[in-house]
């Protein structure tokens, strides 16, 4: 099961400036499953505090792994950081991409490729 383009809004804890983007979250069910809307709630839960994107990505994946004990978990977040676009290098249009893959999605190339393909990314 996967959900694409879940809105992500948080504040960078380093610069106290917002970052916004989308999360793609998926997992290969074990014995437990989660409703689709809950995937968005998990992302929102971890994004509601000042955060860094790398940690946010890992927190969502680790929570799903711990709570559901699935066969695999994949989380990809793509976001635009205003600390990059409004100050410093002013790299307008740049985005930051982070991913965490656990279990089968990390170790099995075919499963990983399928997940990344579903997110719109290439393997």
PDB file of C-alpha atoms in Angstrom:
ATOM      1  CA  UNK A   1       0.000   0.000   0.000  1.00  0.00           C
ATOM      2  CA  UNK A   2       1.288   3.466  -0.771  1.00  0.00           C
ATOM      3  CA  UNK A   3       0.114   7.064  -0.792  1.00  0.00           C
ATOM      4  CA  UNK A   4       1.664   9.670  -3.082  1.00  0.00           C
ATOM      5  CA  UNK A   5       1.993  13.414  -2.737  1.00  0.00           C
ATOM      6  CA  UNK A   6       1.034  13.801   0.909  1.00  0.00           C
ATOM      7  CA  UNK A   7       1.529  17.508   1.716  1.00  0.00           C
ATOM      8  CA  UNK A   8       4.428  18.237   4.063  1.00  0.00           C
ATOM      9  CA  UNK A   9       4.808  21.542   5.888  1.00  0.00           C
ATOM     10  CA  UNK A  10       7.348  22.101   8.604  1.00  0.00           C
ATOM     11  CA  UNK A  11       9.894  24.576   9.909  1.00  0.00           C
ATOM     12  CA  UNK A  12      13.613  23.959   9.528  1.00  0.00           C
ATOM     13  CA  UNK A  13      15.061  23.764  13.024  1.00  0.00           C
ATOM     14  CA  UNK A  14      18.398  25.149  11.807  1.00  0.00           C
ATOM     15  CA  UNK A  15      17.122  28.358  10.221  1.00  0.00           C
ATOM     16  CA  UNK A  16      13.590  28.652  11.625  1.00  0.00           C
ATOM     17  CA  UNK A  17      12.259  29.049   8.075  1.00  0.00           C
ATOM     18  CA  UNK A  18       9.543  26.891   6.498  1.00  0.00           C
ATOM     19  CA  UNK A  19       9.978  24.015   4.121  1.00  0.00           C
ATOM     20  CA  UNK A  20       7.121  22.580   2.081  1.00  0.00           C
ATOM     21  CA  UNK A  21       6.783  19.628  -0.218  1.00  0.00           C
ATOM     22  CA  UNK A  22       5.320  16.176  -0.609  1.00  0.00           C
ATOM     23  CA  UNK A  23       5.820  12.792   0.974  1.00  0.00           C
ATOM     24  CA  UNK A  24       5.391   9.439  -0.702  1.00  0.00           C
ATOM     25  CA  UNK A  25       4.803   6.709   1.875  1.00  0.00           C
ATOM     26  CA  UNK A  26       4.350   3.007   1.325  1.00  0.00           C
ATOM     27  CA  UNK A  27       4.659  -0.311   3.070  1.00  0.00           C
ATOM     28  CA  UNK A  28       4.313  -4.013   2.353  1.00  0.00           C
ATOM     29  CA  UNK A  29       1.756  -5.203   4.912  1.00  0.00           C
ATOM     30  CA  UNK A  30       2.559  -7.826   7.476  1.00  0.00           C
ATOM     31  CA  UNK A  31      -0.272  -8.788   9.832  1.00  0.00           C
ATOM     32  CA  UNK A  32      -1.485  -5.222  10.459  1.00  0.00           C
ATOM     33  CA  UNK A  33      -2.624  -2.541   8.052  1.00  0.00           C
ATOM     34  CA  UNK A  34      -3.268   1.166   8.404  1.00  0.00           C
ATOM     35  CA  UNK A  35      -5.987   3.259   6.782  1.00  0.00           C
ATOM     36  CA  UNK A  36      -4.750   5.509   3.986  1.00  0.00           C
ATOM     37  CA  UNK A  37      -5.662   8.709   5.816  1.00  0.00           C
ATOM     38  CA  UNK A  38      -3.488   7.588   8.725  1.00  0.00           C
ATOM     39  CA  UNK A  39      -0.402   7.735   6.503  1.00  0.00           C
ATOM     40  CA  UNK A  40      -1.001  11.472   6.071  1.00  0.00           C
ATOM     41  CA  UNK A  41      -1.615  11.842   9.806  1.00  0.00           C
ATOM     42  CA  UNK A  42       1.704  10.163  10.631  1.00  0.00           C
ATOM     43  CA  UNK A  43       3.543  12.564   8.312  1.00  0.00           C
ATOM     44  CA  UNK A  44       1.691  15.535   9.807  1.00  0.00           C
ATOM     45  CA  UNK A  45       2.393  14.350  13.361  1.00  0.00           C
ATOM     46  CA  UNK A  46       6.161  14.349  12.884  1.00  0.00           C
ATOM     47  CA  UNK A  47       6.212  17.513  10.734  1.00  0.00           C
ATOM     48  CA  UNK A  48       4.301  19.718  13.190  1.00  0.00           C
ATOM     49  CA  UNK A  49       7.415  20.641  15.209  1.00  0.00           C
ATOM     50  CA  UNK A  50      10.627  22.322  14.020  1.00  0.00           C
ATOM     51  CA  UNK A  51      12.368  19.594  12.125  1.00  0.00           C
ATOM     52  CA  UNK A  52      15.041  18.617   9.634  1.00  0.00           C
ATOM     53  CA  UNK A  53      13.888  16.763   6.546  1.00  0.00           C
ATOM     54  CA  UNK A  54      16.297  13.854   6.981  1.00  0.00           C
ATOM     55  CA  UNK A  55      15.014  13.124  10.490  1.00  0.00           C
ATOM     56  CA  UNK A  56      11.380  13.572   9.447  1.00  0.00           C
ATOM     57  CA  UNK A  57      11.782  10.978   6.698  1.00  0.00           C
ATOM     58  CA  UNK A  58      13.346   8.473   9.105  1.00  0.00           C
ATOM     59  CA  UNK A  59      10.827   9.124  11.898  1.00  0.00           C
ATOM     60  CA  UNK A  60       7.873   8.350   9.610  1.00  0.00           C
ATOM     61  CA  UNK A  61       9.514   5.144   8.353  1.00  0.00           C
ATOM     62  CA  UNK A  62      10.578   4.006  11.826  1.00  0.00           C
ATOM     63  CA  UNK A  63       7.094   4.649  13.262  1.00  0.00           C
ATOM     64  CA  UNK A  64       5.468   2.546  10.545  1.00  0.00           C
ATOM     65  CA  UNK A  65       8.045  -0.211  11.053  1.00  0.00           C
ATOM     66  CA  UNK A  66       7.527  -0.273  14.821  1.00  0.00           C
ATOM     67  CA  UNK A  67       3.739   0.012  14.859  1.00  0.00           C
ATOM     68  CA  UNK A  68       2.820  -2.222  11.892  1.00  0.00           C
ATOM     69  CA  UNK A  69       5.788  -4.580  11.654  1.00  0.00           C
ATOM     70  CA  UNK A  70       5.402  -4.710   7.868  1.00  0.00           C
ATOM     71  CA  UNK A  71       7.596  -6.609   5.437  1.00  0.00           C
ATOM     72  CA  UNK A  72       8.989  -3.330   4.145  1.00  0.00           C
ATOM     73  CA  UNK A  73       8.613   0.453   4.443  1.00  0.00           C
ATOM     74  CA  UNK A  74       9.460   3.253   2.043  1.00  0.00           C
ATOM     75  CA  UNK A  75       9.298   7.006   2.666  1.00  0.00           C
ATOM     76  CA  UNK A  76      10.449   9.625   0.170  1.00  0.00           C
ATOM     77  CA  UNK A  77      10.087  13.343   0.872  1.00  0.00           C
ATOM     78  CA  UNK A  78      10.752  16.093  -1.640  1.00  0.00           C
ATOM     79  CA  UNK A  79      10.641  19.636  -0.291  1.00  0.00           C
ATOM     80  CA  UNK A  80      11.610  23.187  -1.070  1.00  0.00           C
ATOM     81  CA  UNK A  81      13.447  24.886   1.763  1.00  0.00           C
ATOM     82  CA  UNK A  82      13.061  28.638   2.033  1.00  0.00           C
ATOM     83  CA  UNK A  83      16.484  28.775   3.682  1.00  0.00           C
ATOM     84  CA  UNK A  84      17.808  27.744   0.236  1.00  0.00           C
ATOM     85  CA  UNK A  85      15.507  29.872  -1.895  1.00  0.00           C
ATOM     86  CA  UNK A  86      15.194  33.121   0.086  1.00  0.00           C
ATOM     87  CA  UNK A  87      18.621  33.571   1.631  1.00  0.00           C
ATOM     88  CA  UNK A  88      22.183  32.483   1.067  1.00  0.00           C
ATOM     89  CA  UNK A  89      22.582  31.045  -2.432  1.00  0.00           C
ATOM     90  CA  UNK A  90      18.962  31.880  -3.351  1.00  0.00           C
ATOM     91  CA  UNK A  91      18.641  28.673  -5.366  1.00  0.00           C
ATOM     92  CA  UNK A  92      15.082  29.281  -6.556  1.00  0.00           C
ATOM     93  CA  UNK A  93      13.353  26.116  -7.698  1.00  0.00           C
ATOM     94  CA  UNK A  94      15.739  23.759  -5.928  1.00  0.00           C
ATOM     95  CA  UNK A  95      14.339  20.892  -3.901  1.00  0.00           C
ATOM     96  CA  UNK A  96      15.738  18.438  -1.410  1.00  0.00           C
ATOM     97  CA  UNK A  97      14.987  14.729  -1.746  1.00  0.00           C
ATOM     98  CA  UNK A  98      15.348  12.313   1.182  1.00  0.00           C
ATOM     99  CA  UNK A  99      14.425   8.648   1.467  1.00  0.00           C
ATOM    100  CA  UNK A 100      14.326   5.869   4.001  1.00  0.00           C
ATOM    101  CA  UNK A 101      13.808   2.280   2.859  1.00  0.00           C
ATOM    102  CA  UNK A 102      13.463  -0.550   5.377  1.00  0.00           C
ATOM    103  CA  UNK A 103      13.039  -4.303   5.156  1.00  0.00           C
ATOM    104  CA  UNK A 104      12.152  -5.770   1.762  1.00  0.00           C
ATOM    105  CA  UNK A 105      12.105  -2.347   0.106  1.00  0.00           C
ATOM    106  CA  UNK A 106      15.735  -1.902   1.092  1.00  0.00           C
ATOM    107  CA  UNK A 107      17.021  -5.397   0.354  1.00  0.00           C
ATOM    108  CA  UNK A 108      14.980  -6.552  -2.657  1.00  0.00           C
ATOM    109  CA  UNK A 109      15.803  -4.651  -5.858  1.00  0.00           C
ATOM    110  CA  UNK A 110      12.501  -5.500  -7.565  1.00  0.00           C
ATOM    111  CA  UNK A 111      10.387  -4.335  -4.625  1.00  0.00           C
ATOM    112  CA  UNK A 112      12.479  -1.187  -4.272  1.00  0.00           C
ATOM    113  CA  UNK A 113      12.142  -0.436  -8.005  1.00  0.00           C
ATOM    114  CA  UNK A 114       8.376  -0.930  -7.838  1.00  0.00           C
ATOM    115  CA  UNK A 115       8.031   1.433  -4.874  1.00  0.00           C
ATOM    116  CA  UNK A 116      10.210   4.107  -6.477  1.00  0.00           C
ATOM    117  CA  UNK A 117       8.294   3.745  -9.720  1.00  0.00           C
ATOM    118  CA  UNK A 118       4.987   4.228  -7.871  1.00  0.00           C
ATOM    119  CA  UNK A 119       6.354   7.416  -6.304  1.00  0.00           C
ATOM    120  CA  UNK A 120       7.259   8.753  -9.745  1.00  0.00           C
ATOM    121  CA  UNK A 121      10.979   8.329  -9.119  1.00  0.00           C
ATOM    122  CA  UNK A 122      13.260   5.947 -10.958  1.00  0.00           C
ATOM    123  CA  UNK A 123      15.005   3.058  -9.277  1.00  0.00           C
TER     124      UNK A 123
END
